[in-house]
Every structure is written in C-alpha cells, then in structure tokens.
C-alpha cells in the first residue's frame, strides 16, 4: 500500500486481502466509517449490534452506514452488505456479549482472523462511572473472552491516545506502565477506563498466546475528503453545537465569555478517514512493530486559535480564550466550565505522540474553519427538519396552543407532558424511540416556551395546561390515551389529567417528578429545589428583580445594580444543577427578563397547588420512575409519590439523573412495556380510603388480572455469570465504606453473589413465617372480611417462597438460616395479632426497597432482575393491604390498652426493624465471599456512619407511615 493515500476513497480494494472479522461498535462513528471502507475488500464480516431483533439491529447498522456514506458522497454498497455482512444481536455489557450459543458456534466455524473492538462509552463524568466501567472495562473483557472462545487469531482494541493521562511530553508508541497512581494519573474516568481496558486486553491475550493490537486515535473529526462531520456529535462538535444553539442568548452577553485553558494548550485532531486508512494499512501489513499504534495527526492545533475559529464561525465576538479570569466567573461562564471540562483536560498536560505509520497531511486552523462552517450548515439543515409535525390549536379560552405529533395516526396514543417552559426538543429523542409503535402527542406550555401574550400570574397552575392538553386531543380527534407520560414539572400536569379525566387516560408514567407535595423535614429536597423556593418568589413578585437576575446570569456591566453575592451563588447553583450538555434547552426560561419572570411565576404556582399533587384522586395504574443521581428532583420522591397512589409501580435507576429520558433508550422501552399492560377499559377501582372491604375487593381484582405464573413462566438458567454483580453495587452492605475500595472487582462480584443469596434466603424464611401467620387466620373469627383476599396472598407468597428457595439452592447450594423473633412478653391476643401483621409489613417494605431497584438494574443478570421484578409486582399489592390492616388493628389497640403498653409495642416493633436490617449483614456471607474476620467485619459495618445512614434511609418511609398513623410516637428507630 502506498504511503501517499490521503483517505479511503483512494484505496484500491484489491490491495487489501479479504478478512474474516468480527466488529463491535459498527453503529458508532468510527466503527461505521471503518465498516464502510472495509466492505470494499470483501471477506466475511460479522457485526455485533444491540437490537430488539436481528431485523432491528440490521436497520440500525444500515442507518449508521448511510450516515457515514453521505459524508463522502458515496452510496452504501448494499450488495456487499447483503453478501458479506452478518449482523449478530448482542450487548458487550453482557457475559459472552449476550450472544446465543448458535451465534458463538457460527463465529467459531468462521475461523476469524481479526476482532475489531470499537464499541465504547464516550461519557466521562464521574456520575456515569458505573456505565463507563460496564462498557469500557467489563465490556472489553467480555469481547476478548468471546474472541478467545471462538479461536480468533488477533484482537484489535480501539483505545485513545489520551490513555497517557496526565503524563507530559513525548508519549512513546508502547503499552503504558501499570496504573498511573490510580485515578490521580488521569484527567477523567473515561481515560482511566480505556487504560484499564488496554491492560486487560494485553493480559488476556498474552495469557492465551494470541496476537493483539492497541490502536490509539486522538480527537477524531469528520472526513478530510469532505470536511463534513461524518455523523459524530462528540468531541469539538458537541461544544460547537452548544454554542450554536445558544447564540441568541449569548448575543445579549455584554462582557467577554472567557473560556479557560492553560497557556500553550493544544489539541490533536485527526480526520476519521485518516484513522480508517491507518487501520486498513495496519491490517494489510500484518500489524508491524509493537502492539501499540498511535493514530494521530502530525501536528496539534493551539486551543487559543481553536476558540478564535469558533468565535468567527459562530459570529460570537464575545468568545475569548483565557488562561485566568481577573474577575469572578459569571454563572454562564461556570456553566461552560462544566461543559468544557472534558475538552479543556487535553491542554492540561502538553504531550506529543510518537507515530511509526506514515504521516497524513496536517490539519491547519484554516482547515478547521472549513470544518466548522460545514458543521454549522449541517446544524441549520437539522433544525429545519423537525422531529415533530406541528399542530396549531385554539384553546377553550381562545389562546393559541402549539401542539406536536409524531408517528402513525392509526396507532395507539401516548401523550408526553413536558416540563414547564421547556421546548419540545427536550422530548424529541424519547418521541423518536416511541414513534416506532405509537402515535406520540405533546404540546408546548403556554407563556413559555410559547411566548403567548395573555400571561396572567394568577392563572399559572396546572389546570390551564390540562385544559390545553384536552384541546389538543379534541382537535386531533383522540378520545383515548393509553398512557400520559409526565416529566419533571410535567408530572403535575399528568397527575391532574389522570385525576380529572379518568375515562380519557388509561394509565400514567411519572418521570423524575417535580410536584406540589409539601416540603417537610421528613421529605428531603435537592439543593436545586431549595434554591428555587428561595429565589423564585423574589423574581415572581417583581419584573425588575427578574431583570437584575438576568443581568447577573449573563454578566452585567460593572456598576449596574445586581443581586448580592449570596444570591449570585444561588443563581449559579440553579444553572449548574442542570445537565451542561443540554444547556441550549434548559436555558430557555433564563434568556430574557420577561421569560424569567414568567418562569418564576409558573414554578411558584406549581409549589402552591394541592398538597397531595392530585395523587389521591388517581385510580389508574401509574409507573413512578426516578434516578439515584437526580440533582433536580430528590430520588426519595419516587417512593413518596408511589405511596400516595392507589396502583403504583416504582422504578429507581440508581445511576439515572433528571435527564435520563433524553439519553437512555431504556426509558422508552420501560414506558412501552407499562403502557401495553393498561386495562382495556377505563378504570373503575375505588380509592383505598373508601373502605377496607372495598380495598380488598380491588386487590382481589388486581390479583386476578395478574396472569403471571412463575411455576410455568420462569426459565431457569443452568448457571449465572460469576463475573457480574448479582446485587446492585449501591445495595451491598459495604457500599460507602473503606471496604468497598479495598476489594478487587472479582471480590466484589463474589460478595455480590452471596449477598444476593442471603437476601433471597431472608425472603424464604420471612415468607415461611408470613404464611404460617396468614393461614392460621383464614376463616377464623375476626377475619371474615380478609379471608377471601388472604387466599390470594397465600397463593402469591407460596410462589415467592418457591422461586426464592430454588434460586438459593440452584445457584448458591444453600439457604442461609435465620432465627425467628418471638414476642412472648405480649400474651394479649390482639397485640400478638398486630405484631404479626406489622412485622410482615416491615419485612415487605424493606424487601421491596431492594426489589424495585434491582428489577431494573441492567448491570445484573437478566434472570436476577426478573426474580426481583416478579416479587416487586406482587408486593405493591401486599404492602397496600398490610398498611390498611395494621392501621385498623392499631385503632383497636388504642381503644383497649394504655399509653405505656402501646409504647412497649412500639419499642418491640422498632427492635424488629433494627434486627431486620442487621440480618442483611450476615457474617456467613463474608465468610463465603472469602473475606477475613467476618464477624469483626459485620460489627464494623454496622457501626459505620455510611451504613447507619443507608439503613435509616431504607426504613424512613415505613417510619413516616407509622408516625402519621399514630402507631409510633416518634421517628427514631434505633
């Protein structure tokens, strides 16, 4: 191959021998460009793609190839795809990459020469650490494992030149030394994860005697052949897109927007076609030299020149490159500090990369200007091609409402209720995913983002937005909605729509809700919400205050009146709590004094609405979703909302944030699965407070409607992977303690297994006691009303005990023993009765806290998730019964026993709560996990402040219920 080829367009396919290979990341930026040009050489090409089916995965791959091909003005070679490409449905985060035994056999029979591992997570923020680790570390290990199993000759890992981390100066083309003093040797966890993966590739391949290569591109831009983006929105393109979308807002900034960098900072950019050419050349030449290869540009570009190019291209003269700031950063500058953290790290430690391959033509700042103008033209075309079809609707009060639809009108309908003042773009990715099978309808809230002229601060409550929604549905001729999906403050609108129009909406989904539930010491708020409640009443009261704050946000001129320093911190906190990658949308309410004034009034009206947020009037099934990393709506809001709804199901994604619906494809799948289970007719179930017997009738109805049969439906795996968590890492008994950092990943996996076995064992022994209590009371005096429902409860609990016990025996070889707690100091039959049911309820609520999280944790084996999901599905009904029953039984105790005796009952139940939590710290699990001094470890963990706080968090919901119903006199449990 000649060293003079400038890009893959000039390659002659005859120079490359046909190769039998497996590719991951074929739907990604680099992977799709590599596959597009690798097709020209022929050979058998297996491509691993995530998808619901082979057809779905194939469609995704073709779409990615088409996006790559258009950047070179060439068609996708469909004949070569049909003839040579085999699409395999899989997921690198799963053991064996989720491949079936048949697919593994096909790969083995193909006698692969190369495996190219391009798939990776490009996230870098610490909040995404688990996701990055799952894809870049565990995912790489899984792909290598597949390569070794099927007998591949050579493994090629696409890493990054920046695995050099914080090293400076000359970076040789060789494997890096062992970890660079842990995370301190890297600028972010992305770099660290890629370096870890490099070492794992080298270790596994060397141990198996297989050849391997470490390919390290720098910051990749679009093809040099066309200067287009080539389909990527990462790297420099992400920052430029952010500035492009904010250009109207930034136009009002009166002082320079100082983008920080170090003196002499520079970035190495390399066109994607140059990287592909290097990859193809290495393959053709048999990968000469050592295992590491730098696929980088010959020269770096100065960061100051890059900022100047962006300033000219975007026509934003306020952009400045600065090595320091003479004055305090404005809130908008603080936001850009967050947004540019990843890119600025490139210039922190100047370095030059060795390169043995022939050099490509260097990129200049003039080349960069062409790239930027081409990309801005792409963004303009993108903006013109809207995701939604707009619909202009006249509301009942005569106001104009902007509605939007997407999808086939003949399909069932989903309604999306956006957050107050947010543009429809916020829902576009979710709508695109849902529109494959649904007709999606949404609308813009009036006043903001649609600047309607009829703004009235006294009419800002959710009733106006619900009325607008009904006008949109009437205009479109939609009489039934399968599910109304609310996000953030849109949850309040969804709840009110469900409550006021039960015949119209079959079910609801609440995503990361911000609602009018009152703020109390028992219900924690995020810093974001606290700051809103502090700041917005001032702004809502006076348009002039809004004007002052607007100047503060965008950097007003010195000497002008502005809020004091403490308020400035509050403003900065509000802005920086949002996702900096979505700044162009989250900034909509802050763009002008008028929009800020309107938004403040809308938010204040939200907090003043009904204290139950309409939950007590909702009878339809509702799915409540939240994120453990949500900085806007507190994660506890999930349980809090669900506890107030008659038919709620909860999902807490431990790693999800407030904007998961925008990034996470799994949210759409979750909504679809739930909406498809909605009843065929409108709800007719009465609320719980309408009577104990009517509630039992409702629970019986729901039990009968649940057609699942674990004895029939569960498909038992022969074994479960030992190199994967069986219990969510955040739920392990060592989480948040020094032990968590001290254990190796393999030790954590082993501990996770035995903690799961212990947790399921507690379910077995707990259910056995529960069944004894329930069966002894069926059709006995005093239980005439309950007996019919108890038959259903016993049947379901028997199923639970069966699958929990079988799981423990199949995958752990044993069921951990447990001692029953006796209450012999309470001879009174009615107190014994109360304690029997109350301890069952406490046990169920603790268990359901774990089930609801693990049911949706994709880091766990699918079968473990399914067991947790099944149990959670039934427990929501059992907890509803348990709460109503013990409230009724305690009323009887209060009528018969004195305060001191009731206090003794309270203390006994609190001791049970404490003991129940301690059982999760079973020394036998530490022994089975191979940890030293298990009893000492248990005692240390129980005394650890992080574990004490975690245990309190689990029990907080139950304690609040007990206090509210006067069962407990206070919320202290230990």
XYZ file of N, CA, C and O in Angstrom, residues 454-587:
536
model
N -50.980 36.453 26.637
C -52.025 36.541 27.657
C -51.519 36.173 29.044
O -52.264 35.647 29.865
N -50.258 36.446 29.363
C -49.703 35.970 30.628
C -50.417 36.602 31.813
O -50.577 37.821 31.901
N -50.831 35.739 32.727
C -51.524 36.185 33.939
C -50.969 35.363 35.100
O -51.228 34.162 35.186
N -50.194 35.976 36.008
C -49.588 35.214 37.119
C -50.600 34.453 37.963
O -50.256 33.447 38.575
N -51.847 34.912 37.982
C -52.857 34.235 38.812
C -53.412 32.982 38.144
O -54.176 32.238 38.757
N -53.030 32.722 36.872
C -53.573 31.567 36.151
C -52.468 30.581 35.756
O -52.558 29.937 34.729
N -51.442 30.481 36.583
C -50.282 29.665 36.201
C -50.360 28.225 36.680
O -49.388 27.487 36.533
N -51.459 27.807 37.263
C -51.493 26.446 37.815
C -51.737 25.419 36.711
O -51.991 25.766 35.553
N -51.689 24.153 37.085
C -51.743 23.067 36.102
C -53.089 22.939 35.407
O -53.187 22.271 34.371
N -54.153 23.570 35.957
C -55.466 23.448 35.314
C -55.442 24.000 33.892
O -56.082 23.457 32.987
N -54.685 25.079 33.672
C -54.593 25.672 32.339
C -53.909 24.703 31.380
O -54.331 24.521 30.238
N -52.852 24.049 31.838
C -52.097 23.143 30.979
C -52.901 21.877 30.660
O -52.832 21.366 29.544
N -53.663 21.393 31.648
C -54.526 20.244 31.372
C -55.600 20.617 30.359
O -55.902 19.841 29.446
N -56.177 21.795 30.500
C -57.190 22.251 29.537
C -56.596 22.364 28.136
O -57.243 22.001 27.133
N -55.362 22.844 28.045
C -54.705 22.932 26.738
C -54.485 21.546 26.144
O -54.665 21.332 24.936
N -54.082 20.595 26.995
C -53.901 19.218 26.517
C -55.213 18.669 25.969
O -55.236 18.055 24.889
N -56.303 18.892 26.681
C -57.588 18.362 26.218
C -57.988 19.010 24.894
O -58.563 18.355 24.017
N -57.666 20.292 24.725
C -57.977 20.964 23.456
C -57.177 20.344 22.312
O -57.698 20.163 21.200
N -55.917 20.004 22.559
C -55.087 19.364 21.531
C -55.663 17.998 21.163
O -55.791 17.651 19.977
N -56.037 17.203 22.176
C -56.591 15.876 21.900
C -57.907 15.973 21.137
O -58.159 15.193 20.210
N -58.755 16.925 21.541
C -60.034 17.105 20.838
C -59.796 17.506 19.386
O -60.472 17.015 18.470
N -58.849 18.397 19.173
C -58.536 18.846 17.815
C -58.069 17.683 16.938
O -58.417 17.612 15.751
N -57.313 16.768 17.530
C -56.794 15.621 16.779
C -57.780 14.452 16.736
O -57.505 13.414 16.110
N -58.941 14.595 17.404
C -59.946 13.533 17.398
C -59.536 12.313 18.203
O -59.935 11.181 17.895
N -58.768 12.517 19.272
C -58.277 11.410 20.107
C -59.146 11.309 21.355
O -59.206 12.238 22.170
N -59.831 10.183 21.503
C -60.719 10.004 22.655
C -60.093 9.178 23.759
O -60.540 9.218 24.902
N -59.074 8.398 23.421
C -58.444 7.541 24.431
C -56.930 7.608 24.296
O -56.384 7.530 23.196
N -56.264 7.728 25.444
C -54.799 7.748 25.507
C -54.354 6.558 26.357
O -54.832 6.395 27.484
N -53.470 5.751 25.816
C -53.032 4.561 26.559
C -52.229 4.942 27.794
O -52.335 4.305 28.830
N -51.412 5.992 27.671
C -50.657 6.443 28.845
C -50.273 7.902 28.677
O -49.879 8.331 27.589
N -50.408 8.669 29.761
C -49.952 10.046 29.776
C -48.644 10.056 30.559
O -48.577 9.623 31.702
N -47.588 10.531 29.908
C -46.236 10.476 30.462
C -45.821 11.892 30.843
O -45.724 12.776 29.983
N -45.583 12.114 32.116
C -45.139 13.424 32.575
C -43.676 13.390 32.969
O -43.206 12.405 33.545
N -42.950 14.469 32.636
C -41.547 14.572 33.025
C -41.338 15.857 33.813
O -41.837 16.912 33.439
N -40.629 15.759 34.942
C -40.294 16.896 35.797
C -41.590 17.586 36.245
O -42.487 16.929 36.770
N -41.743 18.891 36.036
C -42.986 19.547 36.445
C -44.168 19.094 35.607
O -45.327 19.271 36.007
N -43.908 18.474 34.456
C -44.994 17.889 33.670
C -45.684 16.742 34.383
O -46.797 16.349 34.011
N -45.056 16.202 35.420
C -45.687 15.147 36.223
C -46.944 15.680 36.902
O -47.957 14.983 37.008
N -46.895 16.945 37.373
C -48.076 17.546 37.992
C -49.234 17.603 36.997
O -50.386 17.321 37.341
N -48.934 17.941 35.762
C -49.967 18.008 34.726
C -50.513 16.611 34.442
O -51.731 16.421 34.310
N -49.625 15.629 34.358
C -50.062 14.259 34.089
C -50.965 13.752 35.208
O -52.009 13.122 34.946
N -50.594 14.017 36.456
C -51.423 13.570 37.587
C -52.806 14.218 37.557
O -53.825 13.564 37.777
N -52.844 15.507 37.254
C -54.141 16.197 37.212
C -54.993 15.695 36.053
O -56.215 15.544 36.183
N -54.358 15.421 34.920
C -55.103 14.870 33.784
C -55.680 13.502 34.131
O -56.841 13.208 33.804
N -54.907 12.666 34.788
C -55.390 11.353 35.210
C -56.564 11.487 36.172
O -57.558 10.745 36.091
N -56.454 12.450 37.105
C -57.487 12.617 38.125
C -58.784 13.191 37.563
O -59.881 12.742 37.906
N -58.666 14.180 36.679
C -59.857 14.877 36.204
C -60.501 14.215 34.993
O -61.667 14.466 34.698
N -59.749 13.353 34.281
C -60.292 12.732 33.068
C -59.984 11.218 33.063
O -59.285 10.725 32.169
N -60.492 10.493 34.041
C -60.161 9.060 34.160
C -60.604 8.237 32.963
O -60.000 7.202 32.671
N -61.663 8.679 32.271
C -62.132 7.906 31.119
C -61.256 8.111 29.895
O -61.306 7.333 28.942
N -60.430 9.151 29.930
C -59.636 9.514 28.749
C -58.241 8.874 28.787
O -57.669 8.575 27.752
N -57.698 8.686 30.005
C -56.325 8.214 30.158
C -56.312 6.881 30.901
O -56.750 6.802 32.048
N -55.795 5.852 30.243
C -55.819 4.509 30.828
C -54.756 4.309 31.892
O -54.921 3.504 32.814
N -53.622 4.992 31.770
C -52.527 4.810 32.736
C -51.628 6.026 32.694
O -51.790 6.911 31.842
N -50.672 6.064 33.615
C -49.749 7.183 33.664
C -48.329 6.724 33.945
O -48.113 5.684 34.573
N -47.370 7.495 33.463
C -45.950 7.269 33.759
C -45.377 8.592 34.240
O -45.512 9.612 33.562
N -44.761 8.583 35.408
C -44.225 9.797 36.013
C -42.702 9.701 36.046
O -42.143 8.863 36.754
N -42.041 10.551 35.279
C -40.587 10.527 35.169
C -39.981 11.689 35.952
O -40.210 12.846 35.627
N -39.230 11.379 36.998
C -38.463 12.378 37.744
C -39.328 13.574 38.135
O -39.053 14.713 37.778
N -40.385 13.300 38.882
C -41.410 14.297 39.147
C -40.985 15.452 40.039
O -40.308 15.284 41.045
N -41.411 16.652 39.629
C -41.346 17.845 40.465
C -42.781 18.295 40.672
O -43.414 18.763 39.729
N -43.306 18.120 41.887
C -44.739 18.325 42.121
C -44.957 19.134 43.397
O -44.011 19.532 44.073
N -46.233 19.345 43.734
C -46.585 20.232 44.842
C -46.651 19.538 46.186
O -47.200 20.102 47.130
N -46.127 18.322 46.306
C -46.069 17.703 47.621
C -45.305 18.629 48.557
O -44.257 19.155 48.186
N -45.798 18.849 49.776
C -45.181 19.869 50.636
C -43.765 19.503 51.055
O -43.433 18.331 51.227
N -42.951 20.518 51.222
C -41.588 20.312 51.719
C -41.639 20.227 53.236
O -42.122 21.131 53.903
N -41.184 19.112 53.775
C -41.154 18.914 55.224
C -39.806 18.323 55.608
O -39.081 17.809 54.756
N -39.461 18.360 56.893
C -38.177 17.758 57.318
C -38.084 16.284 56.963
O -36.999 15.769 56.723
N -39.238 15.595 56.923
C -39.213 14.170 56.604
C -39.038 13.903 55.118
O -38.728 12.795 54.714
N -39.287 14.924 54.304
C -39.204 14.758 52.856
C -38.087 15.645 52.317
O -38.296 16.836 52.079
N -36.899 15.080 52.148
C -35.754 15.905 51.735
C -35.927 16.484 50.343
O -36.588 15.909 49.487
N -35.332 17.660 50.144
C -35.332 18.314 48.841
C -33.904 18.375 48.331
O -32.948 18.358 49.099
N -33.756 18.461 47.023
C -32.440 18.695 46.441
C -32.057 20.162 46.658
O -32.913 21.018 46.915
N -30.770 20.438 46.528
C -30.320 21.829 46.624
C -30.981 22.679 45.542
O -31.307 23.847 45.761
N -31.196 22.092 44.370
C -31.842 22.808 43.272
C -33.234 23.291 43.701
O -33.576 24.472 43.525
N -34.031 22.398 44.283
C -35.388 22.786 44.664
C -35.363 23.800 45.805
O -36.152 24.745 45.817
N -34.467 23.609 46.765
C -34.351 24.584 47.849
C -34.035 25.970 47.297
O -34.615 26.976 47.736
N -33.126 26.023 46.338
C -32.746 27.307 45.760
C -33.889 27.921 44.965
O -34.084 29.143 44.977
N -34.654 27.081 44.255
C -35.818 27.608 43.536
C -36.819 28.222 44.506
O -37.358 29.310 44.269
N -37.071 27.529 45.611
C -38.054 28.020 46.586
C -37.559 29.299 47.266
O -38.371 30.101 47.731
N -36.257 29.467 47.344
C -35.703 30.683 47.935
C -35.683 31.842 46.944
O -36.010 32.981 47.285
N -35.325 31.537 45.707
C -35.058 32.584 44.718
C -36.301 33.029 43.959
O -36.530 34.230 43.754
N -37.136 32.073 43.544
C -38.193 32.404 42.597
C -39.315 33.271 43.152
O -39.898 34.058 42.401
N -39.680 33.177 44.430
C -40.698 34.113 44.923
C -40.269 35.575 44.781
O -41.101 36.440 44.498
N -38.965 35.851 44.945
C -38.479 37.225 44.757
C -38.649 37.660 43.300
O -39.096 38.773 43.016
N -38.287 36.760 42.378
C -38.363 37.107 40.957
C -39.816 37.209 40.507
O -40.182 38.094 39.722
N -40.668 36.308 41.008
C -42.078 36.292 40.594
C -42.818 37.527 41.071
O -43.846 37.910 40.495
N -42.302 38.154 42.121
C -43.017 39.293 42.703
C -42.801 40.582 41.936
O -43.607 41.514 42.034
N -41.708 40.651 41.135
C -41.372 41.945 40.540
C -40.572 41.747 39.260
O -39.478 41.172 39.285
N -41.094 42.222 38.114
C -40.339 42.085 36.850
C -38.960 42.739 36.893
O -38.037 42.292 36.230
N -38.797 43.792 37.703
C -37.492 44.449 37.781
C -36.459 43.541 38.442
O -35.276 43.570 38.093
N -36.906 42.748 39.403
C -35.991 41.789 40.036
C -35.554 40.753 39.007
O -34.389 40.354 38.957
N -36.485 40.331 38.163
C -36.144 39.376 37.096
C -35.091 39.971 36.173
O -34.161 39.275 35.729
N -35.203 41.264 35.882
C -34.236 41.916 35.005
C -32.850 41.927 35.639
O -31.846 41.665 34.982
N -32.792 42.200 36.928
C -31.495 42.212 37.618
C -30.846 40.836 37.611
O -29.645 40.704 37.394
N -31.650 39.795 37.859
C -31.095 38.445 37.872
C -30.654 38.012 36.474
O -29.681 37.277 36.315
N -31.373 38.451 35.474
C -30.991 38.109 34.104
C -29.622 38.700 33.783
O -28.778 38.047 33.156
N -29.378 39.925 34.224
C -28.070 40.534 34.014
C -26.992 39.761 34.751
O -25.865 39.602 34.259
N -27.337 39.289 35.937
C -26.372 38.520 36.716
C -25.977 37.233 35.994
O -24.809 36.853 35.946
N -26.951 36.562 35.411
C -26.692 35.290 34.736
C -25.742 35.466 33.572
O -24.782 34.708 33.400
N -25.989 36.490 32.752
C -25.209 36.657 31.532
C -24.060 37.649 31.686
O -23.373 37.958 30.720
N -23.848 38.156 32.899
C -22.698 39.028 33.116
C -23.005 40.471 32.818
O -22.712 40.962 31.733
N -23.665 41.155 33.753
C -23.981 42.562 33.540
C -22.753 43.441 33.677
O -21.726 43.041 34.192
N -22.855 44.689 33.209
C -21.712 45.601 33.276
C -21.458 46.004 34.726
O -22.376 46.121 35.531
N -20.205 46.207 35.052
C -19.853 46.595 36.415
C -20.518 47.917 36.758
O -20.683 48.791 35.930
N -20.897 48.060 37.990
C -21.533 49.293 38.439
C -23.045 49.231 38.350
O -23.731 50.009 38.983
N -23.608 48.335 37.546
C -25.057 48.230 37.462
C -25.591 47.499 38.686
O -24.925 46.627 39.247
N -26.811 47.835 39.068
C -27.418 47.202 40.223
C -27.595 45.704 39.954
O -28.093 45.304 38.915
N -27.192 44.875 40.879
C -27.304 43.428 40.720
C -27.528 42.807 42.090
O -27.210 43.402 43.113
N -28.096 41.606 42.138
C -28.310 40.931 43.415
C -26.987 40.715 44.140
O -25.921 40.652 43.539
N -27.068 40.582 45.472
C -25.844 40.451 46.264
C -25.197 39.084 46.066
O -25.753 38.188 45.450
N -23.998 38.923 46.640
C -23.167 37.746 46.381
C -23.827 36.430 46.707
O -23.640 35.439 46.002
N -24.601 36.381 47.813
C -25.237 35.117 48.188
C -26.254 34.698 47.130
O -26.364 33.531 46.780
N -27.009 35.665 46.595
C -27.972 35.358 45.536
C -27.269 34.897 44.273
O -27.763 34.049 43.542
N -26.084 35.469 44.022
C -25.320 35.044 42.850
C -24.973 33.560 42.945
O -25.038 32.825 41.977
N -24.616 33.118 44.171
C -24.297 31.705 44.369
C -25.535 30.836 44.127
O -25.450 29.744 43.567
N -26.692 31.333 44.568
C -27.925 30.574 44.367
C -28.231 30.449 42.885
O -28.579 29.375 42.389
N -28.083 31.549 42.147
C -28.322 31.521 40.698
C -27.389 30.527 40.025
O -27.799 29.682 39.212
N -26.116 30.581 40.372
C -25.132 29.678 39.781
C -25.483 28.235 40.102
O -25.364 27.340 39.258
N -25.948 27.988 41.334
C -26.308 26.625 41.729
C -27.485 26.115 40.923
O -27.507 24.954 40.491
N -28.487 26.966 40.695
C -29.652 26.562 39.902
C -29.237 26.189 38.486
O -29.632 25.150 37.943
N -28.408 27.022 37.873
C -27.997 26.774 36.495
C -27.113 25.537 36.378
O -27.280 24.711 35.490
N -26.156 25.393 37.279
C -25.194 24.296 37.154
C -25.742 22.978 37.657
O -25.078 21.955 37.515
N -26.932 22.961 38.244
C -27.561 21.687 38.621
C -28.096 20.951 37.399
O -28.338 19.755 37.454
N -28.316 21.667 36.317
C -28.839 21.025 35.117
C -27.703 20.404 34.318
O -26.534 20.642 34.591
N -28.058 19.609 33.340
C -27.052 18.945 32.516
C -26.408 19.960 31.579
O -27.080 20.536 30.723
N -25.103 20.205 31.719
C -24.479 21.220 30.847
C -24.564 20.869 29.378
O -24.505 21.742 28.523
N -24.723 19.586 29.050
C -24.839 19.187 27.651
C -26.189 19.598 27.055
O -26.352 19.610 25.835
N -27.156 19.930 27.919
C -28.488 20.319 27.451
C -28.752 21.796 27.737
O -29.898 22.232 27.791
N -27.694 22.538 27.888
C -27.802 23.946 28.247
C -28.651 24.738 27.267
O -29.400 25.630 27.652
N -28.572 24.392 25.984
C -29.308 25.169 24.984
C -30.813 25.071 25.191
O -31.561 25.927 24.735
N -31.269 24.011 25.898
C -32.705 23.891 26.180
C -33.035 24.344 27.596
O -34.023 25.048 27.815
N -32.231 23.932 28.588
C -32.534 24.310 29.966
C -32.425 25.808 30.190
O -32.968 26.337 31.156
N -31.739 26.517 29.290
C -31.566 27.963 29.463
C -32.756 28.769 28.957
O -32.792 29.980 29.141
